[in-house]
Amino acid sequence: MVTGFVLASVLGTLWAWIVWIIIGGLAGAIADRLVQGDQLGILGNIIVGIIGGLLGGAILGALGITVSGIFWTFVTALLGAIILLVIVKAVTGGRGLGGKRPTA
């Protein structure tokens, strides 16, 4: 009985991480494309999307707004990632994040 509970808990946590990575990657990729013109790679998009989700969730939480469901989680991560990239771009003097160079 205990083994089944532990296994379900681990698999549930693993599933949550996979969903966070997918949503974060998509949100980060769209935010990167909108703000910087696609300068981050896959890993950068995932990191920016996850941090953006945390930032967006913190902002909405401070405003007393709660979201639920995958769609609103994605929207929160996207808006947070956009805010994050705009702040980084302002701090770095317009340089932004990433260093992906266009191929000629």
PDB file of C-alpha atoms in Angstrom:
ATOM      1  CA  MET A   1       0.000   0.000   0.000  1.00  0.00           C
ATOM      2  CA  VAL A   2       2.752   2.436   0.966  1.00  0.00           C
ATOM      3  CA  THR A   3       4.794   1.512  -2.103  1.00  0.00           C
ATOM      4  CA  GLY A   4       1.861   2.338  -4.373  1.00  0.00           C
ATOM      5  CA  PHE A   5       1.406   5.709  -2.678  1.00  0.00           C
ATOM      6  CA  VAL A   6       5.110   6.564  -3.030  1.00  0.00           C
ATOM      7  CA  LEU A   7       5.134   5.491  -6.673  1.00  0.00           C
ATOM      8  CA  ALA A   8       2.013   7.547  -7.445  1.00  0.00           C
ATOM      9  CA  SER A   9       3.519  10.544  -5.664  1.00  0.00           C
ATOM     10  CA  VAL A  10       6.785  10.304  -7.607  1.00  0.00           C
ATOM     11  CA  LEU A  11       5.017   9.829 -10.953  1.00  0.00           C
ATOM     12  CA  GLY A  12       2.663  12.732 -10.188  1.00  0.00           C
ATOM     13  CA  THR A  13       5.629  14.969  -9.383  1.00  0.00           C
ATOM     14  CA  LEU A  14       7.439  13.821 -12.526  1.00  0.00           C
ATOM     15  CA  TRP A  15       4.351  14.590 -14.620  1.00  0.00           C
ATOM     16  CA  ALA A  16       4.110  18.078 -13.063  1.00  0.00           C
ATOM     17  CA  TRP A  17       7.750  18.774 -13.951  1.00  0.00           C
ATOM     18  CA  ILE A  18       7.222  17.624 -17.535  1.00  0.00           C
ATOM     19  CA  VAL A  19       4.182  19.902 -17.879  1.00  0.00           C
ATOM     20  CA  TRP A  20       6.151  22.838 -16.379  1.00  0.00           C
ATOM     21  CA  ILE A  21       8.993  22.238 -18.852  1.00  0.00           C
ATOM     22  CA  ILE A  22       6.666  22.053 -21.861  1.00  0.00           C
ATOM     23  CA  ILE A  23       4.591  25.093 -20.876  1.00  0.00           C
ATOM     24  CA  GLY A  24       7.732  27.009 -19.893  1.00  0.00           C
ATOM     25  CA  GLY A  25       9.445  26.134 -23.157  1.00  0.00           C
ATOM     26  CA  LEU A  26       6.511  27.261 -25.273  1.00  0.00           C
ATOM     27  CA  ALA A  27       5.956  30.447 -23.270  1.00  0.00           C
ATOM     28  CA  GLY A  28       9.672  31.236 -23.296  1.00  0.00           C
ATOM     29  CA  ALA A  29       9.948  30.636 -27.039  1.00  0.00           C
ATOM     30  CA  ILE A  30       7.020  32.917 -27.851  1.00  0.00           C
ATOM     31  CA  ALA A  31       8.233  35.623 -25.444  1.00  0.00           C
ATOM     32  CA  ASP A  32      11.764  35.381 -26.859  1.00  0.00           C
ATOM     33  CA  ARG A  33      10.455  35.731 -30.408  1.00  0.00           C
ATOM     34  CA  LEU A  34       8.261  38.726 -29.497  1.00  0.00           C
ATOM     35  CA  VAL A  35      10.774  40.631 -27.360  1.00  0.00           C
ATOM     36  CA  GLN A  36      14.213  39.711 -28.714  1.00  0.00           C
ATOM     37  CA  GLY A  37      13.694  38.190 -32.135  1.00  0.00           C
ATOM     38  CA  ASP A  38      14.604  34.570 -31.254  1.00  0.00           C
ATOM     39  CA  GLN A  39      17.982  34.831 -29.513  1.00  0.00           C
ATOM     40  CA  LEU A  40      17.617  32.039 -26.959  1.00  0.00           C
ATOM     41  CA  GLY A  41      17.970  28.333 -27.580  1.00  0.00           C
ATOM     42  CA  ILE A  42      15.675  25.600 -26.321  1.00  0.00           C
ATOM     43  CA  LEU A  43      17.195  25.500 -22.833  1.00  0.00           C
ATOM     44  CA  GLY A  44      17.095  29.296 -22.567  1.00  0.00           C
ATOM     45  CA  ASN A  45      13.443  29.329 -23.612  1.00  0.00           C
ATOM     46  CA  ILE A  46      12.555  26.726 -20.984  1.00  0.00           C
ATOM     47  CA  ILE A  47      14.402  28.612 -18.232  1.00  0.00           C
ATOM     48  CA  VAL A  48      12.898  31.975 -19.197  1.00  0.00           C
ATOM     49  CA  GLY A  49       9.425  30.424 -19.426  1.00  0.00           C
ATOM     50  CA  ILE A  50       9.646  28.748 -16.015  1.00  0.00           C
ATOM     51  CA  ILE A  51      11.045  31.863 -14.332  1.00  0.00           C
ATOM     52  CA  GLY A  52       8.404  33.890 -16.181  1.00  0.00           C
ATOM     53  CA  GLY A  53       5.719  31.565 -14.826  1.00  0.00           C
ATOM     54  CA  LEU A  54       6.985  32.108 -11.300  1.00  0.00           C
ATOM     55  CA  LEU A  55       7.183  35.876 -11.860  1.00  0.00           C
ATOM     56  CA  GLY A  56       3.722  36.018 -13.435  1.00  0.00           C
ATOM     57  CA  GLY A  57       2.283  33.893 -10.636  1.00  0.00           C
ATOM     58  CA  ALA A  58       3.846  36.167  -8.010  1.00  0.00           C
ATOM     59  CA  ILE A  59       2.462  39.283  -9.695  1.00  0.00           C
ATOM     60  CA  LEU A  60      -1.024  37.795 -10.030  1.00  0.00           C
ATOM     61  CA  GLY A  61      -0.876  36.535  -6.448  1.00  0.00           C
ATOM     62  CA  ALA A  62       0.047  40.017  -5.215  1.00  0.00           C
ATOM     63  CA  LEU A  63      -2.971  41.371  -7.090  1.00  0.00           C
ATOM     64  CA  GLY A  64      -5.211  38.716  -5.522  1.00  0.00           C
ATOM     65  CA  ILE A  65      -5.851  36.935  -8.814  1.00  0.00           C
ATOM     66  CA  THR A  66      -5.797  33.139  -8.902  1.00  0.00           C
ATOM     67  CA  VAL A  67      -5.583  31.119 -12.085  1.00  0.00           C
ATOM     68  CA  SER A  68      -6.269  27.465 -12.743  1.00  0.00           C
ATOM     69  CA  GLY A  69      -6.037  25.234 -15.738  1.00  0.00           C
ATOM     70  CA  ILE A  70      -3.352  24.711 -18.317  1.00  0.00           C
ATOM     71  CA  PHE A  71      -4.451  27.580 -20.584  1.00  0.00           C
ATOM     72  CA  TRP A  72      -4.286  30.219 -17.849  1.00  0.00           C
ATOM     73  CA  THR A  73      -1.038  28.754 -16.537  1.00  0.00           C
ATOM     74  CA  PHE A  74       0.404  29.173 -20.029  1.00  0.00           C
ATOM     75  CA  VAL A  75      -0.887  32.754 -20.296  1.00  0.00           C
ATOM     76  CA  THR A  76       0.616  33.557 -16.880  1.00  0.00           C
ATOM     77  CA  ALA A  77       3.984  32.069 -17.902  1.00  0.00           C
ATOM     78  CA  LEU A  78       3.916  33.911 -21.229  1.00  0.00           C
ATOM     79  CA  LEU A  79       3.161  37.292 -19.672  1.00  0.00           C
ATOM     80  CA  GLY A  80       5.745  36.709 -16.933  1.00  0.00           C
ATOM     81  CA  ALA A  81       8.376  35.723 -19.515  1.00  0.00           C
ATOM     82  CA  ILE A  82       7.628  38.829 -21.577  1.00  0.00           C
ATOM     83  CA  ILE A  83       7.941  41.020 -18.472  1.00  0.00           C
ATOM     84  CA  LEU A  84      11.201  39.261 -17.540  1.00  0.00           C
ATOM     85  CA  LEU A  85      12.739  39.754 -20.995  1.00  0.00           C
ATOM     86  CA  VAL A  86      11.644  43.398 -21.168  1.00  0.00           C
ATOM     87  CA  ILE A  87      13.251  44.061 -17.766  1.00  0.00           C
ATOM     88  CA  VAL A  88      16.460  42.278 -18.776  1.00  0.00           C
ATOM     89  CA  LYS A  89      16.540  44.169 -22.070  1.00  0.00           C
ATOM     90  CA  ALA A  90      16.149  47.492 -20.216  1.00  0.00           C
ATOM     91  CA  VAL A  91      18.873  46.611 -17.703  1.00  0.00           C
ATOM     92  CA  THR A  92      21.340  45.429 -20.355  1.00  0.00           C
ATOM     93  CA  GLY A  93      20.858  48.500 -22.505  1.00  0.00           C
ATOM     94  CA  GLY A  94      18.891  46.777 -25.255  1.00  0.00           C
ATOM     95  CA  ARG A  95      21.265  43.811 -25.576  1.00  0.00           C
ATOM     96  CA  GLY A  96      18.869  41.334 -23.933  1.00  0.00           C
ATOM     97  CA  LEU A  97      19.662  37.686 -23.219  1.00  0.00           C
ATOM     98  CA  GLY A  98      21.316  35.084 -25.375  1.00  0.00           C
ATOM     99  CA  GLY A  99      23.878  35.376 -28.046  1.00  0.00           C
ATOM    100  CA  LYS A 100      22.520  33.322 -30.911  1.00  0.00           C
ATOM    101  CA  ARG A 101      23.899  34.830 -34.080  1.00  0.00           C
ATOM    102  CA  PRO A 102      22.062  34.692 -37.391  1.00  0.00           C
ATOM    103  CA  THR A 103      23.626  32.370 -39.925  1.00  0.00           C
ATOM    104  CA  ALA A 104      24.673  33.856 -43.224  1.00  0.00           C
TER     105      ALA A 104
END
